[in-house]
Tab-separated table of C-alpha atoms and ligand atoms in Angstrom:
chain	number	residue	atom	x	y	z
A	1	UNK	CA	0.106	0.063	0.056
A	2	UNK	CA	1.577	3.503	-0.888
A	3	UNK	CA	1.322	6.641	1.198
A	4	UNK	CA	1.617	9.736	0.098
A	5	UNK	CA	2.359	12.610	2.794
A	6	UNK	CA	2.295	16.518	2.681
A	7	UNK	CA	1.928	19.323	4.980
A	8	UNK	CA	1.941	22.952	5.157
A	9	UNK	CA	0.477	23.424	1.427
A	10	UNK	CA	-0.682	26.965	2.560
A	11	UNK	CA	-2.936	27.293	-0.806
A	12	UNK	CA	-3.636	30.746	-0.369
A	13	UNK	CA	-0.338	32.219	0.175
A	14	UNK	CA	1.770	29.900	-2.329
A	15	UNK	CA	-1.210	30.654	-4.963
A	16	UNK	CA	-1.055	34.131	-4.465
A	17	UNK	CA	3.035	34.528	-4.579
A	18	UNK	CA	3.079	31.604	-7.255
A	19	UNK	CA	-0.135	32.313	-9.033
A	20	UNK	CA	0.242	28.668	-9.703
A	21	UNK	CA	-2.791	26.366	-9.412
A	22	UNK	CA	-1.497	24.934	-6.373
A	23	UNK	CA	-4.183	22.237	-5.931
A	24	UNK	CA	-4.464	21.445	-10.007
A	25	UNK	CA	-0.462	21.069	-9.796
A	26	UNK	CA	-1.141	18.709	-6.269
A	27	UNK	CA	-3.704	16.561	-8.213
A	28	UNK	CA	-1.283	15.990	-11.246
A	29	UNK	CA	1.251	15.002	-9.126
A	30	UNK	CA	-1.001	12.469	-7.261
A	31	UNK	CA	-2.481	11.145	-10.372
A	32	UNK	CA	1.110	10.356	-11.466
A	33	UNK	CA	2.447	8.421	-8.631
A	34	UNK	CA	-1.216	7.245	-7.979
A	35	UNK	CA	-0.841	6.569	-4.045
A	36	UNK	CA	-3.408	4.689	-2.287
A	37	UNK	CA	-3.740	7.302	0.870
A	38	UNK	CA	-2.790	10.595	1.025
A	39	UNK	CA	-2.254	12.188	4.487
A	40	UNK	CA	-2.152	15.850	4.936
A	41	UNK	CA	-0.666	17.001	8.144
A	42	UNK	CA	-2.376	20.431	8.641
A	43	UNK	CA	-1.967	23.975	7.321
A	44	UNK	CA	-4.016	23.268	3.655
A	45	UNK	CA	-4.758	27.134	3.586
A	46	UNK	CA	-6.139	29.598	6.297
A	47	UNK	CA	-9.790	29.340	7.058
A	48	UNK	CA	-11.840	26.465	7.812
A	49	UNK	CA	-14.345	27.356	4.526
A	50	UNK	CA	-11.706	27.339	2.264
A	51	UNK	CA	-9.576	24.450	3.822
A	52	UNK	CA	-12.756	22.385	3.601
A	53	UNK	CA	-13.630	23.649	0.088
A	54	UNK	CA	-9.802	22.911	-1.396
A	55	UNK	CA	-10.225	19.035	0.568
A	56	UNK	CA	-13.697	18.008	-1.215
A	57	UNK	CA	-12.262	19.687	-4.327
A	58	UNK	CA	-9.228	17.370	-4.176
A	59	UNK	CA	-11.327	14.351	-3.173
A	60	UNK	CA	-14.039	14.791	-6.272
A	61	UNK	CA	-11.131	14.733	-8.316
A	62	UNK	CA	-9.475	12.030	-7.178
A	63	UNK	CA	-12.256	9.410	-5.872
A	64	UNK	CA	-10.133	6.551	-5.601
A	65	UNK	CA	-7.569	8.249	-3.585
A	66	UNK	CA	-8.430	7.901	0.366
A	67	UNK	CA	-7.270	11.416	1.311
A	68	UNK	CA	-6.855	11.814	5.456
A	69	UNK	CA	-6.494	14.974	7.160
A	70	UNK	CA	-5.778	16.609	10.494
A	71	UNK	CA	-5.786	20.442	10.977
A	72	UNK	CA	-2.959	22.543	11.175
A	73	UNK	CA	-3.228	26.346	13.314
A	74	UNK	CA	-4.098	27.856	9.904
A	75	UNK	CA	-6.968	26.120	8.839
A	76	UNK	CA	-8.645	27.119	12.594
A	77	UNK	CA	-7.925	30.811	11.564
A	78	UNK	CA	-11.697	31.988	12.719
A	79	UNK	CA	-13.699	34.140	15.200
A	80	UNK	CA	-14.505	30.651	16.830
A	81	UNK	CA	-11.624	28.177	16.539
A	82	UNK	CA	-13.854	25.539	18.229
A	83	UNK	CA	-16.599	26.132	15.485
A	84	UNK	CA	-13.942	25.873	12.809
A	85	UNK	CA	-12.884	22.429	14.258
A	86	UNK	CA	-15.812	21.261	14.063
A	87	UNK	CA	-16.942	22.928	10.075
A	88	UNK	CA	-13.775	20.407	9.236
A	89	UNK	CA	-15.108	17.390	10.561
A	90	UNK	CA	-17.272	17.719	7.413
A	91	UNK	CA	-14.507	16.498	5.571
A	92	UNK	CA	-15.016	12.612	5.842
A	93	UNK	CA	-11.397	12.082	6.028
A	94	UNK	CA	-10.309	14.649	8.854
A	95	UNK	CA	-8.620	12.066	11.455
A	96	UNK	CA	-10.084	14.191	14.200
A	97	UNK	CA	-13.759	12.196	13.270
A	98	UNK	CA	-11.704	8.885	14.651
A	99	UNK	CA	-9.344	6.176	13.768
A	100	UNK	CA	-9.176	4.592	10.189
A	101	UNK	CA	-8.256	1.272	9.486
A	102	UNK	CA	-6.118	0.897	6.491
A	103	UNK	CA	-6.146	-3.090	6.693
A	104	UNK	CA	-5.867	-5.951	8.912
A	105	UNK	CA	-2.580	-4.835	10.392
A	106	UNK	CA	-2.632	-1.242	10.092
A	107	UNK	CA	-4.791	1.732	11.419
A	108	UNK	CA	-4.338	5.778	11.196
A	109	UNK	CA	-4.800	7.581	14.125
A	110	UNK	CA	-4.578	11.555	14.548
A	111	UNK	CA	-5.740	15.497	15.258
A	112	UNK	CA	-4.199	18.522	14.983
A	113	UNK	CA	-3.525	19.238	18.366
A	114	UNK	CA	-1.967	22.281	19.553
A	115	UNK	CA	0.696	23.481	21.778
A	116	UNK	CA	1.269	23.539	25.476
A	117	UNK	CA	4.603	25.576	25.536
A	118	UNK	CA	6.750	22.306	26.591
A	119	UNK	CA	9.126	23.135	23.580
A	120	UNK	CA	9.239	26.782	25.415
A	121	UNK	CA	12.989	27.615	26.257
A	122	UNK	CA	13.675	28.615	29.638
A	123	UNK	CA	13.584	32.051	31.182
A	124	UNK	CA	9.845	32.970	30.092
A	125	UNK	CA	6.735	32.945	32.043
A	126	UNK	CA	3.427	30.640	30.691
A	127	UNK	CA	1.765	33.990	31.015
A	128	UNK	CA	4.560	35.317	28.391
A	129	UNK	CA	4.258	32.282	26.380
A	130	UNK	CA	0.341	33.078	26.395
A	131	UNK	CA	0.593	36.518	25.328
A	132	UNK	CA	2.702	34.943	22.602
A	133	UNK	CA	4.348	38.286	22.212
A	134	UNK	CA	8.073	38.891	21.834
A	135	UNK	CA	9.781	42.572	21.070
A	136	UNK	CA	7.461	43.425	18.313
A	137	UNK	CA	6.576	39.936	16.865
A	138	UNK	CA	3.282	38.683	17.728
A	139	UNK	CA	2.323	35.159	17.321
A	140	UNK	CA	-0.413	35.053	14.274
A	141	UNK	CA	-2.602	32.776	16.392
A	142	UNK	CA	-3.026	35.030	19.058
A	143	UNK	CA	-4.592	37.394	16.485
A	144	UNK	CA	-6.404	34.902	14.061
A	145	UNK	CA	-7.213	32.083	16.097
A	146	UNK	CA	-9.831	32.273	18.879
A	147	UNK	CA	-9.816	29.315	21.735
A	148	UNK	CA	-12.432	29.374	24.438
A	149	UNK	CA	-9.944	28.194	26.701
A	150	UNK	CA	-5.865	28.348	27.242
A	151	UNK	CA	-3.774	26.982	25.188
A	152	UNK	CA	-2.754	24.216	27.419
A	153	UNK	CA	-6.097	23.664	28.641
A	154	UNK	CA	-6.948	22.983	24.624
A	155	UNK	CA	-3.826	20.909	24.328
A	156	UNK	CA	-4.720	18.631	27.025
A	157	UNK	CA	-8.072	17.932	25.616
A	158	UNK	CA	-6.322	16.577	22.392
A	159	UNK	CA	-3.931	14.425	23.739
A	160	UNK	CA	-6.787	12.821	25.847
A	161	UNK	CA	-8.893	11.964	22.878
A	162	UNK	CA	-5.640	10.672	21.298
A	163	UNK	CA	-4.965	8.514	24.058
A	164	UNK	CA	-8.236	6.808	24.274
A	165	UNK	CA	-7.830	6.032	20.525
A	166	UNK	CA	-4.563	4.667	20.933
A	167	UNK	CA	-5.295	2.685	24.069
A	168	UNK	CA	-8.167	0.776	21.960
A	169	UNK	CA	-6.352	0.002	19.052
A	170	UNK	CA	-3.206	-1.264	20.649
A	171	UNK	CA	-3.194	-4.497	18.691
A	172	UNK	CA	-2.423	-2.645	15.603
A	173	UNK	CA	0.378	-1.004	13.414
A	174	UNK	CA	-0.246	2.441	14.283
A	175	UNK	CA	0.333	5.771	12.057
A	176	UNK	CA	-0.053	8.723	14.452
A	177	UNK	CA	-0.595	12.070	12.749
A	178	UNK	CA	-0.646	15.574	14.290
A	179	UNK	CA	-0.037	19.001	12.595
A	180	UNK	CA	2.077	19.951	15.816
A	181	UNK	CA	5.580	18.715	16.483
A	182	UNK	CA	5.856	15.600	19.180
A	183	UNK	CA	9.784	15.729	20.070
A	184	UNK	CA	11.943	18.573	20.901
A	185	UNK	CA	14.557	16.801	18.834
A	186	UNK	CA	12.527	18.191	15.748
A	187	UNK	CA	12.453	22.194	17.016
A	188	UNK	CA	15.338	24.103	15.954
A	189	UNK	CA	16.883	25.922	18.775
A	190	UNK	CA	18.934	28.906	17.058
A	191	UNK	CA	20.656	30.828	20.218
A	192	UNK	CA	18.243	33.705	19.079
A	193	UNK	CA	15.675	35.060	21.012
A	194	UNK	CA	13.498	36.285	18.384
A	195	UNK	CA	13.170	32.728	17.198
A	196	UNK	CA	13.491	30.585	19.963
A	197	UNK	CA	10.719	32.167	22.080
A	198	UNK	CA	8.217	31.106	19.577
A	199	UNK	CA	9.564	27.446	20.097
A	200	UNK	CA	6.906	27.559	22.913
A	201	UNK	CA	4.394	27.325	19.617
A	202	UNK	CA	5.698	24.578	17.921
A	203	UNK	CA	3.964	21.527	19.479
A	204	UNK	CA	3.839	19.160	22.352
A	205	UNK	CA	6.189	16.957	24.433
A	206	UNK	CA	3.205	14.754	25.386
A	207	UNK	CA	2.443	13.949	21.885
A	208	UNK	CA	5.821	12.381	21.647
A	209	UNK	CA	4.957	10.710	24.927
A	210	UNK	CA	1.796	9.221	23.982
A	211	UNK	CA	3.792	7.830	20.528
A	212	UNK	CA	6.341	6.449	22.553
A	213	UNK	CA	3.894	5.102	25.203
A	214	UNK	CA	1.682	3.279	22.660
A	215	UNK	CA	4.753	2.269	20.139
A	216	UNK	CA	3.745	4.015	17.391
A	217	UNK	CA	5.518	2.606	14.120
A	218	UNK	CA	4.830	5.889	12.287
A	219	UNK	CA	4.842	9.865	13.615
A	220	UNK	CA	3.562	12.126	10.666
A	221	UNK	CA	3.578	16.174	11.628
A	222	UNK	CA	3.955	19.273	10.021
A	223	UNK	CA	3.904	22.967	11.028
A	224	UNK	CA	7.726	23.459	11.264
A	225	UNK	CA	8.175	23.955	7.453
A	226	UNK	CA	11.614	22.026	7.582
A	227	UNK	CA	11.378	18.255	6.097
A	228	UNK	CA	12.262	15.266	8.289
A	229	UNK	CA	12.782	11.801	7.297
A	230	UNK	CA	14.380	9.603	9.973
A	231	UNK	CA	13.892	7.140	12.533
A	232	UNK	CA	13.919	8.652	16.138
A	233	UNK	CA	13.403	6.450	19.705
A	234	UNK	CA	12.637	3.699	17.110
A	235	UNK	CA	9.705	5.364	15.125
A	236	UNK	CA	9.409	6.345	11.969
A	237	UNK	CA	9.090	10.183	11.928
A	238	UNK	CA	8.151	11.977	9.045
A	239	UNK	CA	7.832	15.869	8.629
A	240	UNK	CA	7.092	16.916	5.217
A	241	UNK	CA	5.677	20.283	4.449
A	242	UNK	CA	5.759	22.265	1.395
A	243	UNK	CA	6.017	25.428	2.809
A	244	UNK	CA	6.327	29.112	1.807
A	245	UNK	CA	7.435	29.973	-1.703
A	246	UNK	CA	10.007	31.658	-2.193
A	247	UNK	CA	12.303	31.188	0.756
A	248	UNK	CA	11.134	27.556	2.059
A	249	UNK	CA	11.443	26.253	-1.439
A	250	UNK	CA	13.801	24.419	-3.972
A	251	UNK	CA	12.597	25.303	-6.908
A	252	UNK	CA	10.862	28.176	-8.855
A	253	UNK	CA	7.911	26.085	-10.314
A	254	UNK	CA	5.500	25.340	-8.458
A	255	UNK	CA	4.953	21.832	-10.422
A	256	UNK	CA	8.625	20.797	-9.639
A	257	UNK	CA	8.357	21.777	-6.086
A	258	UNK	CA	5.124	20.219	-5.432
A	259	UNK	CA	6.355	16.715	-7.163
A	260	UNK	CA	9.272	16.367	-5.252
A	261	UNK	CA	7.997	17.518	-2.146
A	262	UNK	CA	5.396	14.979	-2.367
A	263	UNK	CA	6.595	12.152	0.037
A	264	UNK	CA	5.651	8.291	-0.959
A	265	UNK	CA	5.710	5.253	1.422
A	266	UNK	CA	5.054	1.933	1.331
A	267	UNK	CA	3.319	-0.394	4.222
B	301	FE2	FE1	2.518	25.914	8.087
B	302	FE2	FE1	1.069	25.289	11.262
């Protein structure tokens, strides 16, 4: 079984900056590689309505492909992020609806998740991370995502849900998917506070602890726009973002970038 993986497509920004039909090119690339499953680990675009429309479009155009999705922070940009979360559940392949068995052996479990500052550097308080402001930069989620509860409480709710699903599927090989980063190992520390301060918003160590506790075989995530595919703590870890044009792309051609970025694995 072939599984394609991509995150952080950021259709809105990338379309605007390149002029290219990002989803159309993605469809072409998928049609060429012919995977059985396509896992999108968040940040399809900004806002739930647009993300949902793009997911439905892609699924309609490739009816034989099983598209699985978790939201990113950008997909939840809305005046009410709880509402945005629920809106995105309308997409059948949203893993927030529950685990998906691929076959007798493999199951995919996931949800977008959030961050609880467990990757936050020392010297700052929870209040400072919660305000999300360092010097003159404010973390965009503070302006565009609106949860009724604080970040830590929001993250804990995801963790509880994920643990319940994981505990019920231990007999299978598990692929765990989140948008946010599960291990500090993948969070870059640059010794530059204007960067490192925002590591608090990269994810949660607790996701990684769950992955270890339940012996997941593969961990797929996104959010950090750096591509990784390596074994860490015995888990096949894959972070495979498309990222922003131009500074995070390797090619000037959207077609070439999408084609080369799409990761295909076999199980
Ligand atoms: Fe992103
Ligand atoms: Fe993100």
